[in-house]
Tab-separated table of C-alpha atoms in Angstrom:
chain	number	residue	atom	x	y	z
P	1	MET	CA	-4.545	-11.767	3.581
P	2	ALA	CA	-6.192	-15.034	2.536
P	3	ARG	CA	-3.792	-17.077	4.651
P	4	SER	CA	-4.382	-14.865	7.694
P	5	LEU	CA	-8.135	-15.208	7.266
P	6	TYR	CA	-7.787	-18.990	6.925
P	7	GLU	CA	-5.696	-19.245	10.083
P	8	TRP	CA	-8.115	-17.050	12.026
P	9	LEU	CA	-11.149	-18.997	10.839
P	10	TRP	CA	-9.708	-22.386	11.805
P	11	GLN	CA	-8.495	-21.518	15.293
P	12	HIS	CA	-8.858	-24.581	17.467
P	13	GLU	CA	-10.637	-22.509	20.114
P	14	PHE	CA	-13.554	-22.102	17.685
P	15	TRP	CA	-14.108	-25.662	16.534
P	16	LEU	CA	-12.580	-27.968	19.125
P	17	PRO	CA	-13.499	-28.544	22.793
P	18	PRO	CA	-11.304	-26.924	25.477
P	19	GLY	CA	-7.949	-28.682	25.858
P	20	ILE	CA	-7.936	-30.081	22.293
P	21	THR	CA	-5.844	-28.603	19.477
P	22	TRP	CA	-5.403	-29.436	15.801
P	23	GLU	CA	-2.126	-31.147	16.680
P	24	ASP	CA	-4.164	-33.720	18.583
P	25	MET	CA	-6.045	-34.434	15.340
P	26	GLN	CA	-2.990	-35.363	13.297
P	27	GLU	CA	-3.387	-38.470	11.166
P	28	SER	CA	-1.218	-41.563	11.420
P	29	GLU	CA	-0.911	-44.780	9.481
P	30	ASP	CA	-3.629	-46.425	11.538
P	31	THR	CA	-5.828	-43.440	12.293
P	32	ARG	CA	-7.527	-41.111	9.786
P	33	TYR	CA	-9.566	-37.999	10.569
P	34	PRO	CA	-11.823	-35.908	8.290
P	35	GLN	CA	-9.883	-33.322	6.286
P	36	PRO	CA	-11.486	-30.328	4.492
P	37	ARG	CA	-9.626	-31.209	1.291
P	38	ASP	CA	-11.586	-34.472	1.114
P	39	LEU	CA	-14.699	-32.500	0.207
P	40	LEU	CA	-13.211	-31.569	-3.171
P	41	LEU	CA	-13.818	-35.159	-4.265
P	42	SER	CA	-17.558	-34.510	-4.157
P	43	ILE	CA	-17.339	-32.288	-7.281
P	44	PRO	CA	-16.166	-34.972	-9.753
P	45	PHE	CA	-18.480	-37.482	-8.058
P	46	ALA	CA	-21.365	-35.043	-8.608
P	47	LEU	CA	-20.540	-34.835	-12.311
P	48	ILE	CA	-20.564	-38.629	-12.480
P	49	LEU	CA	-24.017	-38.621	-10.855
P	50	VAL	CA	-25.238	-36.127	-13.466
P	51	ILE	CA	-24.069	-38.481	-16.237
P	52	ILE	CA	-25.721	-41.457	-14.530
P	53	ARG	CA	-28.908	-39.461	-14.129
P	54	CYS	CA	-29.036	-38.500	-17.820
P	55	ALA	CA	-28.556	-42.132	-18.830
P	56	PHE	CA	-31.148	-43.290	-16.277
P	57	GLU	CA	-33.803	-40.833	-17.408
P	58	ARG	CA	-33.274	-41.559	-21.096
P	59	ALA	CA	-32.895	-45.347	-20.929
P	60	ILE	CA	-35.224	-46.222	-18.040
P	61	ALA	CA	-37.505	-43.410	-16.839
P	62	LEU	CA	-38.811	-42.167	-20.205
P	63	PRO	CA	-39.648	-45.650	-21.587
P	64	LEU	CA	-41.228	-46.485	-18.242
P	65	SER	CA	-43.423	-43.383	-18.397
P	66	THR	CA	-44.709	-44.459	-21.820
P	67	LYS	CA	-45.508	-47.969	-20.618
P	68	LEU	CA	-47.324	-46.628	-17.560
P	69	GLY	CA	-49.518	-44.349	-19.659
P	70	VAL	CA	-47.977	-40.973	-18.863
P	71	ARG	CA	-48.882	-38.813	-21.853
P	72	ASP	CA	-47.711	-35.301	-22.615
P	73	LYS	CA	-50.343	-32.784	-23.648
P	74	GLN	CA	-50.246	-31.489	-27.196
P	75	ARG	CA	-49.798	-27.748	-26.817
P	76	PRO	CA	-50.372	-25.355	-29.698
P	77	LYS	CA	-47.262	-23.386	-30.556
P	78	ALA	CA	-47.096	-19.614	-30.588
P	79	GLN	CA	-46.671	-18.090	-34.038
P	80	PRO	CA	-43.238	-16.534	-34.656
P	81	ASN	CA	-43.289	-12.863	-33.725
P	82	PRO	CA	-39.954	-11.068	-33.221
P	83	VAL	CA	-41.451	-8.159	-31.248
P	84	LEU	CA	-43.337	-10.321	-28.778
P	85	GLU	CA	-40.471	-12.810	-28.526
P	86	THR	CA	-38.045	-10.017	-27.664
P	87	PHE	CA	-40.374	-8.705	-24.958
P	88	TYR	CA	-40.903	-12.245	-23.641
P	89	GLY	CA	-37.188	-12.932	-23.405
P	90	THR	CA	-35.966	-9.580	-22.071
P	91	CYS	CA	-38.831	-8.062	-20.061
P	92	ARG	CA	-41.422	-10.427	-18.655
P	93	LYS	CA	-43.418	-13.504	-19.551
P	94	ASN	CA	-46.741	-12.188	-18.289
P	95	PRO	CA	-47.151	-8.555	-19.428
P	96	GLU	CA	-49.466	-6.137	-17.690
P	97	GLU	CA	-52.502	-4.522	-19.290
P	98	GLY	CA	-50.688	-1.363	-20.392
P	99	GLU	CA	-47.867	-3.390	-21.894
P	100	LEU	CA	-50.355	-5.571	-23.770
P	101	LEU	CA	-51.920	-2.491	-25.349
P	102	SER	CA	-48.516	-1.158	-26.379
P	103	LEU	CA	-47.444	-4.491	-27.864
P	104	ALA	CA	-50.749	-4.829	-29.701
P	105	LYS	CA	-50.178	-1.451	-31.375
P	106	GLN	CA	-46.599	-2.339	-32.319
P	107	CYS	CA	-47.664	-5.641	-33.895
P	108	ASP	CA	-50.960	-4.344	-35.305
P	109	LEU	CA	-52.799	-7.153	-33.570
P	110	PRO	CA	-55.869	-7.280	-31.314
P	111	VAL	CA	-55.100	-7.372	-27.605
P	112	ARG	CA	-56.771	-10.767	-27.299
P	113	LYS	CA	-54.383	-12.258	-29.852
P	114	VAL	CA	-51.402	-10.837	-27.965
P	115	GLU	CA	-52.725	-12.359	-24.735
P	116	LYS	CA	-53.221	-15.667	-26.527
P	117	TRP	CA	-49.677	-15.533	-27.930
P	118	PHE	CA	-48.154	-15.035	-24.467
P	119	ARG	CA	-50.274	-17.807	-23.008
P	120	ARG	CA	-49.149	-20.238	-25.700
P	121	ARG	CA	-45.555	-19.085	-25.375
P	122	ARG	CA	-45.624	-19.703	-21.612
P	123	ASN	CA	-47.128	-23.129	-22.234
P	124	MET	CA	-44.244	-23.970	-24.569
P	125	ASP	CA	-41.830	-23.388	-21.678
P	126	ARG	CA	-43.789	-25.481	-19.237
P	127	PRO	CA	-42.131	-28.832	-18.503
P	128	SER	CA	-43.779	-31.889	-19.929
P	129	LEU	CA	-45.365	-34.527	-17.725
P	130	SER	CA	-42.813	-37.101	-18.841
P	131	LYS	CA	-39.975	-34.806	-17.715
P	132	LYS	CA	-41.556	-34.431	-14.269
P	133	PHE	CA	-42.033	-38.190	-14.130
P	134	SER	CA	-38.390	-38.820	-15.052
P	135	GLU	CA	-37.093	-36.430	-12.407
P	136	ALA	CA	-39.267	-38.001	-9.734
P	137	CYS	CA	-38.074	-41.489	-10.752
P	138	TRP	CA	-34.430	-40.450	-10.447
P	139	ARG	CA	-34.903	-38.844	-7.040
P	140	PHE	CA	-36.908	-41.803	-5.800
P	141	THR	CA	-34.187	-44.202	-6.938
P	142	PHE	CA	-31.475	-42.174	-5.240
P	143	TYR	CA	-33.351	-41.649	-1.958
P	144	VAL	CA	-34.084	-45.367	-1.678
P	145	ILE	CA	-30.435	-46.249	-2.370
P	146	SER	CA	-29.201	-43.553	0.002
P	147	PHE	CA	-31.595	-44.503	2.799
P	148	PHE	CA	-30.759	-48.203	2.747
P	149	THR	CA	-27.073	-47.415	2.330
P	150	GLY	CA	-27.293	-45.323	5.480
P	151	LEU	CA	-29.026	-48.122	7.353
P	152	ALA	CA	-26.429	-50.644	6.170
P	153	VAL	CA	-23.582	-48.354	7.203
P	154	LEU	CA	-25.064	-47.494	10.609
P	155	TYR	CA	-26.615	-50.818	11.544
P	156	ASP	CA	-23.577	-52.052	13.458
P	157	LYS	CA	-22.559	-48.629	14.779
P	158	PRO	CA	-23.128	-48.131	18.531
P	159	TRP	CA	-24.383	-44.525	18.218
P	160	LEU	CA	-27.410	-45.630	16.194
P	161	TRP	CA	-28.730	-47.432	19.271
P	162	ASP	CA	-27.100	-45.467	22.093
P	163	HIS	CA	-27.020	-41.783	21.176
P	164	ARG	CA	-24.472	-40.942	23.880
P	165	GLU	CA	-21.954	-42.838	21.776
P	166	CYS	CA	-22.016	-39.926	19.319
P	167	TRP	CA	-19.706	-38.080	21.715
P	168	THR	CA	-17.514	-40.827	23.102
P	169	GLY	CA	-13.943	-39.717	22.422
P	170	TYR	CA	-15.027	-36.610	20.522
P	171	PRO	CA	-13.414	-34.996	18.558
P	172	GLN	CA	-10.764	-37.734	18.277
P	173	GLN	CA	-13.086	-40.114	16.502
P	174	PRO	CA	-11.359	-41.891	13.603
P	175	LEU	CA	-13.058	-41.671	10.214
P	176	GLN	CA	-14.230	-45.055	8.982
P	177	LEU	CA	-14.145	-45.736	5.253
P	178	SER	CA	-17.859	-46.611	5.065
P	179	LEU	CA	-18.796	-43.307	6.705
P	180	PHE	CA	-16.545	-41.413	4.297
P	181	TRP	CA	-18.257	-42.888	1.237
P	182	TYR	CA	-21.705	-42.352	2.733
P	183	TYR	CA	-20.894	-38.673	3.218
P	184	MET	CA	-19.506	-38.415	-0.322
P	185	LEU	CA	-22.681	-39.997	-1.718
P	186	GLU	CA	-24.963	-37.501	0.003
P	187	LEU	CA	-22.807	-34.441	-0.662
P	188	SER	CA	-22.251	-35.356	-4.319
P	189	PHE	CA	-25.996	-35.772	-4.855
P	190	TYR	CA	-26.799	-32.270	-3.626
P	191	TRP	CA	-23.969	-30.818	-5.693
P	192	SER	CA	-25.475	-32.585	-8.712
P	193	LEU	CA	-28.848	-30.982	-7.961
P	194	VAL	CA	-27.152	-27.586	-7.984
P	195	PHE	CA	-25.486	-28.341	-11.330
P	196	THR	CA	-28.786	-29.380	-12.936
P	197	LEU	CA	-30.941	-26.571	-11.513
P	198	PRO	CA	-30.999	-24.629	-14.826
P	199	PHE	CA	-32.322	-27.723	-16.636
P	200	ASP	CA	-34.671	-29.151	-14.017
P	201	VAL	CA	-38.367	-28.399	-13.691
P	202	LYS	CA	-38.652	-24.870	-12.337
P	203	ARG	CA	-41.347	-24.812	-9.715
P	204	LYS	CA	-42.718	-21.800	-7.907
P	205	ASP	CA	-40.373	-22.473	-4.969
P	206	PHE	CA	-37.288	-22.281	-7.213
P	207	LYS	CA	-35.523	-19.725	-4.996
P	208	GLU	CA	-36.280	-21.773	-1.894
P	209	GLN	CA	-34.796	-24.823	-3.637
P	210	ILE	CA	-31.529	-22.962	-4.203
P	211	ILE	CA	-31.414	-21.903	-0.551
P	212	HIS	CA	-32.218	-25.450	0.577
P	213	HIS	CA	-29.476	-27.026	-1.560
P	214	ALA	CA	-26.913	-24.443	-0.437
P	215	ALA	CA	-27.829	-24.923	3.234
P	216	THR	CA	-27.681	-28.706	2.893
P	217	ILE	CA	-24.248	-28.600	1.261
P	218	PHE	CA	-23.017	-26.248	3.975
P	219	LEU	CA	-24.350	-28.434	6.804
P	220	ILE	CA	-22.866	-31.633	5.377
P	221	SER	CA	-19.523	-29.942	4.700
P	222	PHE	CA	-19.352	-28.301	8.117
P	223	SER	CA	-20.253	-31.481	9.997
P	224	TYR	CA	-17.520	-33.313	8.077
P	225	CYS	CA	-14.817	-30.696	8.722
P	226	ALA	CA	-15.676	-30.413	12.439
P	227	ASN	CA	-15.873	-34.226	12.737
P	228	TYR	CA	-19.579	-34.255	13.624
P	229	ILE	CA	-19.719	-37.369	11.467
P	230	ARG	CA	-21.788	-39.480	13.829
P	231	ILE	CA	-24.503	-36.903	14.386
P	232	GLY	CA	-24.415	-36.026	10.681
P	233	THR	CA	-25.139	-39.601	9.617
P	234	LEU	CA	-28.202	-39.670	11.879
P	235	VAL	CA	-29.502	-36.432	10.345
P	236	MET	CA	-29.109	-37.759	6.788
P	237	VAL	CA	-30.851	-41.073	7.484
P	238	ILE	CA	-33.773	-39.325	9.180
P	239	HIS	CA	-34.277	-36.986	6.231
P	240	ASP	CA	-34.035	-39.694	3.570
P	241	ALA	CA	-36.736	-41.766	5.283
P	242	SER	CA	-39.631	-39.458	4.373
P	243	ASP	CA	-38.257	-38.524	0.944
P	244	CYS	CA	-38.526	-42.185	-0.054
P	245	PHE	CA	-42.327	-41.783	0.111
P	246	LEU	CA	-42.622	-38.276	-1.343
P	247	GLU	CA	-41.230	-39.082	-4.793
P	248	PRO	CA	-43.450	-42.131	-5.504
P	249	THR	CA	-46.399	-39.977	-4.456
P	250	LYS	CA	-45.489	-37.599	-7.266
P	251	ILE	CA	-44.978	-40.498	-9.677
P	252	PHE	CA	-48.467	-41.907	-9.097
P	253	ASN	CA	-49.882	-38.397	-9.290
P	254	TYR	CA	-48.426	-38.024	-12.800
P	255	MET	CA	-49.837	-41.440	-13.675
P	256	LYS	CA	-53.241	-40.248	-12.402
P	257	TRP	CA	-53.560	-43.174	-9.997
P	258	LYS	CA	-55.490	-41.042	-7.572
P	259	LYS	CA	-56.210	-43.547	-4.798
P	260	THR	CA	-52.639	-44.825	-4.741
P	261	CYS	CA	-51.337	-41.257	-4.744
P	262	ASP	CA	-53.607	-40.279	-1.838
P	263	SER	CA	-52.617	-43.359	0.168
P	264	LEU	CA	-48.907	-42.729	-0.365
P	265	PHE	CA	-49.311	-39.103	0.590
P	266	MET	CA	-50.897	-40.102	3.889
P	267	ILE	CA	-48.001	-42.518	4.534
P	268	PHE	CA	-45.505	-39.803	3.601
P	269	SER	CA	-47.233	-37.345	5.939
P	270	ALA	CA	-47.074	-39.783	8.847
P	271	VAL	CA	-43.411	-40.635	8.231
P	272	PHE	CA	-42.488	-36.969	7.767
P	273	LEU	CA	-44.244	-35.773	10.917
P	274	ILE	CA	-42.889	-38.602	13.073
P	275	SER	CA	-39.324	-38.420	11.758
P	276	ARG	CA	-39.007	-34.617	11.688
P	277	LEU	CA	-41.078	-33.634	14.745
P	278	VAL	CA	-40.394	-36.600	17.067
P	279	ILE	CA	-37.326	-38.625	16.092
P	280	TYR	CA	-35.190	-35.687	14.943
P	281	PRO	CA	-35.660	-33.556	18.109
P	282	TYR	CA	-34.875	-36.492	20.391
P	283	THR	CA	-32.169	-38.221	18.361
P	284	VAL	CA	-30.367	-35.060	17.185
P	285	LEU	CA	-31.343	-31.901	19.075
P	286	TYR	CA	-31.523	-33.396	22.562
P	287	ASN	CA	-28.426	-35.411	21.777
P	288	THR	CA	-26.263	-32.450	20.729
P	289	TYR	CA	-27.611	-30.068	23.348
P	290	TYR	CA	-27.480	-32.294	26.455
P	291	TYR	CA	-25.541	-35.510	25.886
P	292	SER	CA	-22.543	-33.700	24.423
P	293	MET	CA	-22.192	-31.701	27.655
P	294	GLU	CA	-21.436	-34.943	29.483
P	295	ILE	CA	-18.175	-35.145	27.513
P	296	PHE	CA	-16.912	-31.547	27.168
P	297	GLN	CA	-17.657	-27.945	28.134
P	298	PRO	CA	-19.488	-25.553	25.776
P	299	PHE	CA	-17.441	-23.812	23.068
P	300	PHE	CA	-18.141	-21.840	19.893
P	301	GLY	CA	-18.506	-24.891	17.653
P	302	TYR	CA	-21.031	-26.379	20.086
P	303	TYR	CA	-23.249	-23.294	19.904
P	304	PHE	CA	-22.791	-22.979	16.148
P	305	VAL	CA	-23.854	-26.517	15.306
P	306	ASN	CA	-26.836	-26.310	17.656
P	307	VAL	CA	-28.018	-23.095	16.003
P	308	LEU	CA	-27.818	-24.760	12.588
P	309	LEU	CA	-29.759	-27.804	13.779
P	310	ILE	CA	-32.433	-25.627	15.401
P	311	ILE	CA	-32.846	-23.654	12.160
P	312	LEU	CA	-33.304	-26.970	10.388
P	313	GLN	CA	-35.969	-27.901	12.908
P	314	LEU	CA	-37.784	-24.613	12.267
P	315	LEU	CA	-37.922	-25.550	8.587
P	316	HIS	CA	-39.363	-28.911	9.628
P	317	VAL	CA	-42.098	-27.126	11.570
P	318	PHE	CA	-42.861	-24.879	8.582
P	319	TRP	CA	-43.228	-27.791	6.172
P	320	SER	CA	-45.163	-29.792	8.764
P	321	CYS	CA	-47.759	-27.023	9.027
P	322	LEU	CA	-48.283	-27.140	5.254
P	323	ILE	CA	-48.568	-30.914	5.276
P	324	ILE	CA	-51.010	-30.908	8.209
P	325	HIS	CA	-53.118	-28.340	6.348
P	326	MET	CA	-53.211	-30.602	3.285
P	327	VAL	CA	-54.094	-33.640	5.382
P	328	TYR	CA	-56.890	-31.646	7.028
P	329	LYS	CA	-58.255	-30.666	3.619
P	330	PHE	CA	-57.996	-34.261	2.494
P	331	ILE	CA	-59.974	-35.521	5.488
P	332	LEU	CA	-62.697	-32.904	4.970
P	333	GLN	CA	-62.960	-33.042	1.182
P	334	GLY	CA	-61.826	-36.614	0.552
P	335	THR	CA	-59.458	-35.494	-2.204
P	336	MET	CA	-55.909	-34.262	-2.430
P	337	GLU	CA	-55.223	-30.637	-3.223
P	338	LYS	CA	-53.681	-30.116	-6.646
P	339	ASP	CA	-50.719	-28.120	-5.407
P	340	MET	CA	-48.767	-30.690	-3.409
P	341	ARG	CA	-45.564	-29.363	-1.894
P	342	SER	CA	-45.084	-26.777	-4.662
P	343	ASP	CA	-45.273	-29.338	-7.443
P	344	THR	CA	-47.723	-27.335	-9.547
P	345	GLU	CA	-46.105	-24.620	-11.597
P	346	GLU	CA	-47.351	-21.048	-11.573
P	347	SER	CA	-48.004	-21.165	-15.299
P	348	ASP	CA	-50.677	-23.814	-14.681
P	349	LYS	CA	-52.696	-21.287	-12.718
P	350	ASP	CA	-52.060	-18.631	-15.357
P	351	GLU	CA	-53.498	-20.842	-18.054
P	352	GLU	CA	-56.555	-21.741	-16.000
P	353	ARG	CA	-57.168	-18.092	-15.132
P	354	ASP	CA	-56.835	-17.091	-18.783
P	355	LYS	CA	-59.249	-19.803	-19.848
P	356	ILE	CA	-61.808	-18.691	-17.272
P	357	ARG	CA	-61.383	-15.079	-18.346
P	358	GLU	CA	-61.801	-16.067	-21.987
P	359	LYS	CA	-64.966	-18.034	-21.244
P	360	GLU	CA	-66.379	-15.111	-19.269
P	361	LYS	CA	-65.632	-12.703	-22.109
P	362	ASN	CA	-67.176	-15.061	-24.663
P	363	GLY	CA	-70.233	-15.381	-22.486
P	364	ILE	CA	-70.589	-11.610	-22.168
P	365	THR	CA	-70.087	-11.162	-25.917
P	366	TYR	CA	-72.732	-13.740	-26.749
P	367	PHE	CA	-75.171	-12.221	-24.271
P	368	SER	CA	-74.539	-8.758	-25.750
P	369	ASN	CA	-75.161	-10.045	-29.277
P	370	VAL	CA	-78.445	-11.602	-28.267
P	371	THR	CA	-79.759	-8.594	-26.340
P	372	SER	CA	-78.629	-6.071	-28.965
P	373	ASN	CA	-80.438	-7.987	-31.691
P	374	GLY	CA	-83.588	-7.768	-29.597
P	375	TYR	CA	-84.609	-11.353	-29.996
P	376	ILE	CA	-83.450	-14.912	-29.335
P	377	GLN	CA	-82.169	-16.596	-32.466
P	378	ARG	CA	-84.054	-19.793	-33.262
P	379	ASN	CA	-83.591	-22.661	-35.723
P	380	GLY	CA	-80.228	-21.298	-36.886
P	381	SER	CA	-81.859	-18.243	-38.559
P	382	GLU	CA	-79.737	-15.190	-39.362
P	383	PRO	CA	-80.147	-11.946	-37.395
P	384	LEU	CA	-82.463	-9.384	-38.994
P	385	ASN	CA	-80.388	-6.290	-38.195
P	386	ASN	CA	-76.942	-5.431	-39.464
P	387	ARG	CA	-75.116	-4.875	-36.174
P	388	ALA	CA	-72.622	-7.330	-34.648
P	389	HIS	CA	-70.270	-7.056	-31.691
P	390	LEU	CA	-66.539	-7.432	-32.012
P	391	ASN	CA	-64.349	-9.162	-29.384
P	392	ASN	CA	-63.382	-5.892	-27.780
P	393	GLY	CA	-66.998	-4.980	-27.155
P	394	HIS	CA	-67.331	-2.235	-29.798
P	395	ALA	CA	-70.102	-2.349	-32.335
P	396	LYS	CA	-69.487	-2.121	-36.073
P	397	GLU	CA	-71.885	-1.571	-38.966
P	398	ARG	CA	-71.813	-4.283	-41.612
């Protein structure tokens, strides 16, 4: 069954232009073509990248964060409580009002203390600023290396300057060694991101990150197997260009260098919008949709790869709208929004909301104490009556 499915999936009518079969793609001593089995090498390479990343973050990024003044906040720890810890680990991290009341009864604690315990427990799980800084340093280092590696590999390639050359001789385009290693570098990096997802900073777009990594791995793998190597290298270089500016923007944000962060974000926005909304449509979409038709007639693989590239462009438009909105806010307000490309975790907002709620409750309690006593306390004198308000708003006789 598996063999029949494999043979059906890789019919030459699906993936090769009319008149070309897999026999025409046989390797020789002088000519090598992409083979699906080559992609298996990306797994051990990804594990090597994970090891390099761990060493980089521990030996370089963390000491650098200390020297640059990145300080982690001292967060109070939640007191050990088996009942609340069990609920936190098995049910939810942010219980609803009814669940808070039930837990308060089980633990014989006031509801406010249960709320405080969950807030502190969530804060304990929040990633530290130094961890965010280290991750951004690693990604910045890789994107810079990858981008300039791509430029070095493609600089002397004719299809970088004349896009019609992407299809000259297709699909019988021999695989050059430099292109093979460039593909392995990119594919191994995204596999390494998948391997480290459980340990990386979990942002509020965690599910979207998984989808993005899976789609990227699929696109790189498919373009390699179908020998869309030339167009694939252009796509990777275009994407790495803007990422080289995004990560240092995060780094300076963690360092609280506000002006530098704002300036880099504006540069990143310009590079992103130009590369994804101008260069990518012309260099990639127009190239695959029109120029390829000068070489061969449409077939299934042609439509399939164009659909994938158009979906990628739709994602570019989506992210561009968010970036344009942030730039618009920046121009009007003169300051960058706190939540930059989903870099602020949801628990940050939870803590702020809880603090505001606590201040409001304290303010109401104080106001109630003053009005119930019937006078404004002066000079630190004690109240004359014997009534005081508890946190939950009920009065109790002393």
